Coordinates of C-alpha atoms in Angstrom, one line a residue:
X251 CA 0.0 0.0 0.0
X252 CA 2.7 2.7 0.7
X253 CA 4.0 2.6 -2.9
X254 CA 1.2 3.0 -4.1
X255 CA 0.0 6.0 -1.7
X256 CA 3.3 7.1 -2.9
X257 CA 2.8 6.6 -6.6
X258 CA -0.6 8.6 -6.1
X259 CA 1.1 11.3 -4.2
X260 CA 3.1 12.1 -7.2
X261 CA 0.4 12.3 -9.3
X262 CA -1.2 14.7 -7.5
X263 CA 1.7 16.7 -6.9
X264 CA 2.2 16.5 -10.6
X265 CA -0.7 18.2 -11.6
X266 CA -0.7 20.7 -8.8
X267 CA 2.6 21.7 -10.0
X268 CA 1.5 22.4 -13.3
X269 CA -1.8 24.5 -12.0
X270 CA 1.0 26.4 -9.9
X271 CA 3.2 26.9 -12.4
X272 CA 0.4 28.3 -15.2
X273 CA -1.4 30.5 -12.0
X274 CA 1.6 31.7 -9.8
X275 CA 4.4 31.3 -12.0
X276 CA 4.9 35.0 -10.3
X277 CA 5.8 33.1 -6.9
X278 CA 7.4 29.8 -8.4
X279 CA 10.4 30.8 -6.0
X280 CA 8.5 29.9 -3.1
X281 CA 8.4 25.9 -4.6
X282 CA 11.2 25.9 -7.2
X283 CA 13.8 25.5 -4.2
X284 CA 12.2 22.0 -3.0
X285 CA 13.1 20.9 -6.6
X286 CA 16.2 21.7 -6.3
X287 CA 16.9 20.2 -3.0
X288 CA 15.6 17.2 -3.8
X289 CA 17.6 16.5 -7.1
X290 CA 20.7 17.9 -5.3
X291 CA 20.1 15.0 -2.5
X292 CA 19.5 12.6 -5.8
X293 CA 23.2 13.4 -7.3
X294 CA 24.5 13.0 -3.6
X295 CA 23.4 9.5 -3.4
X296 CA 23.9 8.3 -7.5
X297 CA 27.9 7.9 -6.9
X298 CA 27.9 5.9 -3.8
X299 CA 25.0 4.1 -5.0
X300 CA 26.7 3.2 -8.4
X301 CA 30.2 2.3 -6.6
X302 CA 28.6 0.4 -3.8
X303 CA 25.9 -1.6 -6.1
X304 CA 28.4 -2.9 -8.7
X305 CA 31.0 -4.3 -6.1
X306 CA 28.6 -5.9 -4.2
X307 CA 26.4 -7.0 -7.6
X308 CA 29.9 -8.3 -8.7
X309 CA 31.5 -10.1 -5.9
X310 CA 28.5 -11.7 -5.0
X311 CA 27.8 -13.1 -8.6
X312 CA 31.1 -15.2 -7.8
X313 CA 33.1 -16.9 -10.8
X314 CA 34.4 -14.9 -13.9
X315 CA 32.5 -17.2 -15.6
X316 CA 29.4 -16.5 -13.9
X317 CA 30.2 -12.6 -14.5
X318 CA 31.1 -13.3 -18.0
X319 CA 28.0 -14.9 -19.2
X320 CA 25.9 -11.6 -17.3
X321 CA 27.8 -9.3 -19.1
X322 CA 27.0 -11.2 -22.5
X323 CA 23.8 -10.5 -21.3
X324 CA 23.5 -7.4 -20.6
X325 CA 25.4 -5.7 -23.1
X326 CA 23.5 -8.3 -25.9
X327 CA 20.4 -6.3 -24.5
X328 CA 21.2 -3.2 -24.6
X329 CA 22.6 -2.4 -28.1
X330 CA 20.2 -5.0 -29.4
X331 CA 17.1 -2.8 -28.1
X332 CA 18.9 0.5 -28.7
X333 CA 19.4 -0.9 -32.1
X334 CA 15.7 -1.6 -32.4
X335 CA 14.4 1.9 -31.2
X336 CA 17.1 3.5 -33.6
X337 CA 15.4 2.0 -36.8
X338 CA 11.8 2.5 -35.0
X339 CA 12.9 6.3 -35.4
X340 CA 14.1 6.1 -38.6
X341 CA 10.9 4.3 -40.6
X342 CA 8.8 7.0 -38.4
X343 CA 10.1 9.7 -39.5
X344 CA 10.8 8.4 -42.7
X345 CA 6.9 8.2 -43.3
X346 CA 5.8 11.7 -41.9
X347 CA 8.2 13.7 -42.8
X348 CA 8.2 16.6 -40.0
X349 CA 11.1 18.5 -41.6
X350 CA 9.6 19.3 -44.8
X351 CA 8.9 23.0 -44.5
X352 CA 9.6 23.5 -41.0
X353 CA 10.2 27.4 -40.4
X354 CA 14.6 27.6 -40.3
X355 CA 13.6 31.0 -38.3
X356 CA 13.2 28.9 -35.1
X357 CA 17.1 28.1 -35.4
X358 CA 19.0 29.2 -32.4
X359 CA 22.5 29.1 -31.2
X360 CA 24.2 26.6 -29.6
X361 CA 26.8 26.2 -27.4
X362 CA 29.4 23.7 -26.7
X363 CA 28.5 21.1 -30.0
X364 CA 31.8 22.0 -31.4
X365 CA 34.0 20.2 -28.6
X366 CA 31.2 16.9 -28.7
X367 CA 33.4 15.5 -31.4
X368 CA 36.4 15.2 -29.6
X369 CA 34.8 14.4 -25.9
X370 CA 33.3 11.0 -27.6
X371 CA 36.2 10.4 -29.7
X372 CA 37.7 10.0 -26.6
X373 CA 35.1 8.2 -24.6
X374 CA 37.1 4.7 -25.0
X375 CA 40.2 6.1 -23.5
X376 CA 38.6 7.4 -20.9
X377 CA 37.2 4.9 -19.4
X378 CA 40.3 3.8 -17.4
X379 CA 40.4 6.9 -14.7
X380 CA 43.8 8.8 -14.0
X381 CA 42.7 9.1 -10.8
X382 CA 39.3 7.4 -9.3
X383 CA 38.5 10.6 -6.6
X384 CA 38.3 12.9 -9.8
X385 CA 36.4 10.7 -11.6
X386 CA 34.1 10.8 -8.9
X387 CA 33.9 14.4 -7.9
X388 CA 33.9 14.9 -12.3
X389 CA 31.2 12.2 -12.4
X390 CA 32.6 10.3 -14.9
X391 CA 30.4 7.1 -14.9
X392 CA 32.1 4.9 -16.7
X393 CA 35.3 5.1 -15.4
X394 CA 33.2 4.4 -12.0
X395 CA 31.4 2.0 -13.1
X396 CA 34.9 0.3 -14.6
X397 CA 37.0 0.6 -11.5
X398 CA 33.9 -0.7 -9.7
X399 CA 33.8 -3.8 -11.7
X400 CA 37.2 -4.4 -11.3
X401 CA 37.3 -4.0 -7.7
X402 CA 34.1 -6.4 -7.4
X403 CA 36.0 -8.9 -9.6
X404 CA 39.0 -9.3 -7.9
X405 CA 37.2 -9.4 -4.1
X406 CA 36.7 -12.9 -5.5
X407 CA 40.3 -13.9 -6.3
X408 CA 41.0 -12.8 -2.8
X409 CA 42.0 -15.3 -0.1
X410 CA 38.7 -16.6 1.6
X411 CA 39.2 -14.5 5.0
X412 CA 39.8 -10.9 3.1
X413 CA 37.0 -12.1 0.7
X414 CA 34.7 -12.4 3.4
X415 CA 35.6 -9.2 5.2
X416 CA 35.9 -7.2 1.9
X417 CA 32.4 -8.7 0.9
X418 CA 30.5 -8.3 4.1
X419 CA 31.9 -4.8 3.8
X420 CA 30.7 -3.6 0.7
X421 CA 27.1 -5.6 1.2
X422 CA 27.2 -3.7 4.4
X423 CA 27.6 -0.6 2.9
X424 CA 25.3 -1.0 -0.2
X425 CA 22.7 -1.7 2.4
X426 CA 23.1 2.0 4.2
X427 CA 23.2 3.7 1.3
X428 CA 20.1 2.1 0.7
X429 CA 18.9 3.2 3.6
X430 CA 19.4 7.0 3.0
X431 CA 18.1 6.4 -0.7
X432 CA 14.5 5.2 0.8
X433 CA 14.4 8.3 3.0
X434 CA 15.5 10.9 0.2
X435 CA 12.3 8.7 -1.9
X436 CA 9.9 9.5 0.8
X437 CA 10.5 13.0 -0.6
X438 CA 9.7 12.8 -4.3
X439 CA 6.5 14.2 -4.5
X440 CA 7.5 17.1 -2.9
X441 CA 10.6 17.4 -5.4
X442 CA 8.4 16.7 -8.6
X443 CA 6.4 19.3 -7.4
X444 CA 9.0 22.1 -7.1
X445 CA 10.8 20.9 -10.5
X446 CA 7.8 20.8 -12.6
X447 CA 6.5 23.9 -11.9
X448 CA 9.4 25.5 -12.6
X449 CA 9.4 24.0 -15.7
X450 CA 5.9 25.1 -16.8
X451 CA 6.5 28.6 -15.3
X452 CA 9.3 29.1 -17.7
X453 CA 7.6 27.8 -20.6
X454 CA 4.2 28.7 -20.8
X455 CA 4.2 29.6 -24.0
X456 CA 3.6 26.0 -24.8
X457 CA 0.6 26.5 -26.9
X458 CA 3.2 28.4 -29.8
X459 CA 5.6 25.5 -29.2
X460 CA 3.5 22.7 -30.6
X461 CA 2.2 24.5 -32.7
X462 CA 5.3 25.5 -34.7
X463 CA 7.2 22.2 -34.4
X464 CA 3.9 20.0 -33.4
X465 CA 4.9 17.6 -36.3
X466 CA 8.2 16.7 -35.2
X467 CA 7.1 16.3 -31.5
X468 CA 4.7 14.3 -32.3
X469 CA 6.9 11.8 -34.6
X470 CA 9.4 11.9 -31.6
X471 CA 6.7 11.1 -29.5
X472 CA 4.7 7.9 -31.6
X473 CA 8.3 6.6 -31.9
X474 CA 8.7 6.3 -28.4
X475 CA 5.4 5.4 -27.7
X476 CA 6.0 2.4 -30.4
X477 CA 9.2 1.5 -28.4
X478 CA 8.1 1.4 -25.4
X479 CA 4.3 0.0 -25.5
X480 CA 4.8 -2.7 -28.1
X481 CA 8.4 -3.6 -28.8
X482 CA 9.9 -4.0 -25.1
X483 CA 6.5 -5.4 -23.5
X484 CA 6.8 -8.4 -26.5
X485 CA 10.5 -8.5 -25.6
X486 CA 9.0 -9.0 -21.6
X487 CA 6.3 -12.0 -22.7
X488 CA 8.4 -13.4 -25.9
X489 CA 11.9 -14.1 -23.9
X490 CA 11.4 -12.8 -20.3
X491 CA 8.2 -14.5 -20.1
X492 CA 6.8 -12.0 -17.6
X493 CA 3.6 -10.2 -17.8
X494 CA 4.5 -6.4 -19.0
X495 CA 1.2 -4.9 -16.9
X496 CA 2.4 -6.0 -13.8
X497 CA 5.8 -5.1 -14.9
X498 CA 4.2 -1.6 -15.5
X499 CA 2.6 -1.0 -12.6
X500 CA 5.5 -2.3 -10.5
X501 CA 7.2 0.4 -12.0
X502 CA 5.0 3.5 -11.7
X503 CA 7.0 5.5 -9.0
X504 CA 10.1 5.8 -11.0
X505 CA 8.9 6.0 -14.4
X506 CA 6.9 9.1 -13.2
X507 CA 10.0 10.3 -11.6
X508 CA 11.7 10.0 -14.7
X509 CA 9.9 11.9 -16.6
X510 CA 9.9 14.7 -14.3
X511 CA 13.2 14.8 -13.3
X512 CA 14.4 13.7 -17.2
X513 CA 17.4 12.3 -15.3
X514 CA 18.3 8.7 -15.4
X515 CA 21.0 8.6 -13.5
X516 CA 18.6 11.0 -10.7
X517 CA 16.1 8.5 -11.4
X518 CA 17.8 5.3 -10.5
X519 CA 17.6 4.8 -6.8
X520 CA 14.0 4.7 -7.4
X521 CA 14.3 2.2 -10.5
X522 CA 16.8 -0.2 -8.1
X523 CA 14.2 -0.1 -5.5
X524 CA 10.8 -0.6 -7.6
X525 CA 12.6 -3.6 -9.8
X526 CA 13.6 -5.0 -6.6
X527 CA 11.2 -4.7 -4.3
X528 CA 8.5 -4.4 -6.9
X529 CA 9.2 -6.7 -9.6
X530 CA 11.5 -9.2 -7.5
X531 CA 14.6 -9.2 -9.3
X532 CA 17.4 -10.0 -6.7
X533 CA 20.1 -7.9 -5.8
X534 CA 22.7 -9.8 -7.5
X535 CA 21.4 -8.7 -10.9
X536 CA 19.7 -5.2 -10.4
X537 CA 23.2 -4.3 -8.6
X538 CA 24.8 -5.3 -11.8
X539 CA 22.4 -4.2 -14.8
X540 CA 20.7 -1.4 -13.6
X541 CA 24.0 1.3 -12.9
X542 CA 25.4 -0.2 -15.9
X543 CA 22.1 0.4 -17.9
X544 CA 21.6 4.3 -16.8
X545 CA 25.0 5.2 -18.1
X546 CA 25.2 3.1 -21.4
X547 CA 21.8 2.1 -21.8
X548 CA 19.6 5.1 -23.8
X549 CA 17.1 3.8 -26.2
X550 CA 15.1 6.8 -26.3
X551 CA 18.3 9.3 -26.8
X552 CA 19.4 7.4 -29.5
X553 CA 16.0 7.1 -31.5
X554 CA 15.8 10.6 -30.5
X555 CA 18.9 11.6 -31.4
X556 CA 18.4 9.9 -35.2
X557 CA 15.1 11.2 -35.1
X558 CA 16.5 15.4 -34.9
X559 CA 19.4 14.4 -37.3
X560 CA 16.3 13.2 -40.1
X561 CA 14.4 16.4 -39.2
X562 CA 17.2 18.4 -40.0
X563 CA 18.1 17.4 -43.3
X564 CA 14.1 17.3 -44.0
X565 CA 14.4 20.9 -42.8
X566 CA 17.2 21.3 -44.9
X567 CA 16.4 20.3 -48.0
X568 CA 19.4 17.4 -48.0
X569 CA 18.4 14.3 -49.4
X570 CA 20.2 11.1 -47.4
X571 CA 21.0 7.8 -49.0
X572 CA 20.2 4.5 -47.5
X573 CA 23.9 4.0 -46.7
X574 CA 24.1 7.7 -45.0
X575 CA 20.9 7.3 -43.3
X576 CA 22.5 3.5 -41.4
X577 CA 25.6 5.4 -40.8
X578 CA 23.0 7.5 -38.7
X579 CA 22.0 4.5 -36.9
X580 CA 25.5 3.3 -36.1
X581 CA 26.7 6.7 -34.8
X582 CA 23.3 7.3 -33.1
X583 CA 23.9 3.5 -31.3
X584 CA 27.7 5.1 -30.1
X585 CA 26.5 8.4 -29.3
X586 CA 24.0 7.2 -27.2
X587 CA 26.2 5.2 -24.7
X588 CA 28.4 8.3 -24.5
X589 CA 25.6 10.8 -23.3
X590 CA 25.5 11.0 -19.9
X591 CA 22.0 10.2 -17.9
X592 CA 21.7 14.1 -17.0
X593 CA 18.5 16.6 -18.4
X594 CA 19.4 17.9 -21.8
X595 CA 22.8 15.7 -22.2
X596 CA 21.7 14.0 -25.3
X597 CA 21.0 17.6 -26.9
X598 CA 25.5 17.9 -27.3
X599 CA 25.7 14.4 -28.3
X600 CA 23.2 15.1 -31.3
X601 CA 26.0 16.5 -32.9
X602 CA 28.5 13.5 -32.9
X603 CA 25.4 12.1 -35.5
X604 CA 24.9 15.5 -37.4
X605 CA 28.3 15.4 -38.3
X606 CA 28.7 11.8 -39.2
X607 CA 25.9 12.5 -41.6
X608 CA 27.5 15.8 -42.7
X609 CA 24.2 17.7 -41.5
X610 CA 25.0 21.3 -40.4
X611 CA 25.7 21.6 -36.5
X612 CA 23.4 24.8 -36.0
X613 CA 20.3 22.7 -37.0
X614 CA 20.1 21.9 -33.5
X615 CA 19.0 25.1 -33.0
X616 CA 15.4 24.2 -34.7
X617 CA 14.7 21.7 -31.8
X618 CA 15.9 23.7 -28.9
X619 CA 12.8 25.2 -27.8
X620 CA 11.0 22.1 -27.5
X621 CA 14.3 19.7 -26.3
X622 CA 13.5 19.6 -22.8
X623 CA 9.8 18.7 -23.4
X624 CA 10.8 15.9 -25.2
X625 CA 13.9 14.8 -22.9
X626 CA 11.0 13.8 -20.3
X627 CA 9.8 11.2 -22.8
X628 CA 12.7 9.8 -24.1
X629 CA 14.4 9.6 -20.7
X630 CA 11.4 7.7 -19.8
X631 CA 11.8 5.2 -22.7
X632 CA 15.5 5.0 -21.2
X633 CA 14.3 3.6 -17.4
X634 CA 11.8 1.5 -18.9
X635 CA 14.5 0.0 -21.2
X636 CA 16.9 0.0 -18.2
X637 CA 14.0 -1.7 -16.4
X638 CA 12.6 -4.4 -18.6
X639 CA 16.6 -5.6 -18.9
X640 CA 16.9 -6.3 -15.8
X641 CA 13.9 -8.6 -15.5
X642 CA 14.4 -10.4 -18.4
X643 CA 18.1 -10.9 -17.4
X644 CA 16.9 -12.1 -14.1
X645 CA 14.3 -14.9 -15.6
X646 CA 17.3 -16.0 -18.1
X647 CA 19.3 -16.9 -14.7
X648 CA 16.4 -19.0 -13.2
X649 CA 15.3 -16.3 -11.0
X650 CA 11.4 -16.3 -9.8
X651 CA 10.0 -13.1 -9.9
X652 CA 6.6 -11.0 -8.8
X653 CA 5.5 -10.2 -12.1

């Protein structure tokens, strides 16, 4: 009963917060701050969180060969489903069309896409950390999440006394910072509150919005709507065998969250916690998939991303050839494991793919005024994705689960 009392409490405090923000967007400062707090207390607890999960998650999986065949797994999942969504964009916008004659007056200027290039060129390398505290206080992800994995690797090839102390250790520790995440949860429909109707306060001149670029929302939109309601529930009942309802609903709290927050990586205390508790993955795997899945895992940004780079030569006027187009889809897949799980991240890495497809970078500037509208979708699409993984992982290892 209390998660769903909780699930309900952020839906009313979702549509409060939108009444606020069209009504008193005048006094939004009086709310705005509980937002901020609350995804403040979110980014405190995503690095200890991450660390702690994936040693634990790792040690307690055991062999190499146990950890091996999980990996397999999970990275077979990921860019097979990110591969999916990608051509799910590019058929739907391929039959609608939503560049053709959009107004080029909307184009604005922006920053930072000229050093994209280079920052993912260099992704790879950067992976192995100079130095693991910078890392962390840079939140560099991967290089967390790869140091984690190491260090939860070789607690097993430890002598059986440090194995045991180092193990009870990090479970130990996983298991407080647990306990803080649940408290800082008890708080979300507060936060949603203050972050939404900040959002709506500053853009309340929605109306013009979907009117001008309505087309290309939408297509964004049915894309991810396609991905998300009909390819990943048959990927739940074809190989997970699970039922994707009860999957769903088992997921409510973060999914809303999600959305609101348009943060994955804000997002996944809540997304460990519901596919646990909820769904009844075991720790083991949700330790494993899920941080690994928030930083690498974006179904939604790539078919996104593919989706703005089609709009833009539609916009345009440039005419893309099959083999130009699939060179979209292959970037998109890479660019899409180097954004980071943060609002609006995805809008930098668009330009790794405008430039593979030799698009022009300021086209970006057409989408920008309805970006972070559509960054709540698509970072939805991402925690579902990140979601339904982890269960169908978890019945492919024997595991029983709730739904």
């Amino acid at each position: 009963m209390k998660k769903l009392a909780l699930y309900w409490q952020i839906l009313i405090a979702f549509a409060l917060s939108i009444l606020y923000g069209l009504f008193f967007s005048d006094y939004i400062h009086l709310v705005a701050w509980m937002g901020d707090i609350f995804i403040k207390a979110l980014k405190m607890i995503i690095i200890p969180l991450i660390f702690t999960s994936i040693i634990s998650g790792i040690a307690n999986i055991g062999s190499g060969d146990n950890l091996g065949r999980l990996g397999i797994k999970t990275i077979g999942y990921y860019l097979s489903t990110s591969t999916v969504a990608l051509f799910t964009g590019l058929i739907v916008v391929n039959i609608f069309k939503p560049g053709v004659g959009a107004d080029l007056g909307l184009a604005s200027h922006v920053e930072g896409l000229g050093a994209a290039k280079e920052s993912f060129g260099s992704t790879l390398m950067n992976i192995v950390p100079d130095n693991l505290f910078v890392a962390m206080v840079e939140n560099q992800m991967l290089s967390i999440i790869f140091f984690a994995i190491l260090m939860g690797f070789f607690i097993t090839k430890t002598k059986e006394k440090s194995q045991k102390l180092l193990l009870g250790f990090f479970d130990s520790l996983f298991e407080l910072i647990m306990k803080i995440t649940l408290f800082i949860i008890r708080f979300t429909p507060y936060g949603i509150f203050g972050i939404v109707a900040k959002q709506i306060s500053e853009n309340n001149n929605l109306g013009e919005l979907f009117s001008r670029l309505g087309l290309f929302m939408l297509v964004v939109i049915l894309a991810l709507f396609i991905h998300a309601f009909i390819v990943l529930p048959i990927l739940l009942k074809t190989i997970g065998g699970v039922n994707p309802l009860k999957h769903f609903n088992a997921m409510r709290t973060p999914l809303i969250t999600a959305f609101s927050t348009s943060s994955s990586n804000a997002t996944l205390p809540l997304t460990m916690n519901a596919v646990k508790k909820n769904s009844g993955v075991s720790t083991k795997i949700s330790s494993f998939t899920l941080p690994l899945g928030a930083t690498v895992n974006m179904d939604g940004t790539a078919l996104y991303e593919l989706v703005v780079a089609m709009f833009i030569a539609q916009a345009y006027g440039i005419e893309l050839t099959f083999t130009e187009q699939i060179i979209g889809v292959l970037t998109g897949l890479l660019a899409s494991i180097g954004a980071a799980g943060i609002p609006m991240a995805g809008l930098v890495m668009i330009s790794v793919v405008l430039s593979a497809m030799g698009l022009p970078l300021e086209g970006v500037g057409l989408i920008l005024a309805v970006d972070r509208i559509l960054d709540m979708f698509r970072t939805t699409v991402n925690v579902w994705s990140d979601s339904c993984g982890a269960v169908i992982i978890a019945k492919s290892e024997g595991e029983k689960l709730k739904v």
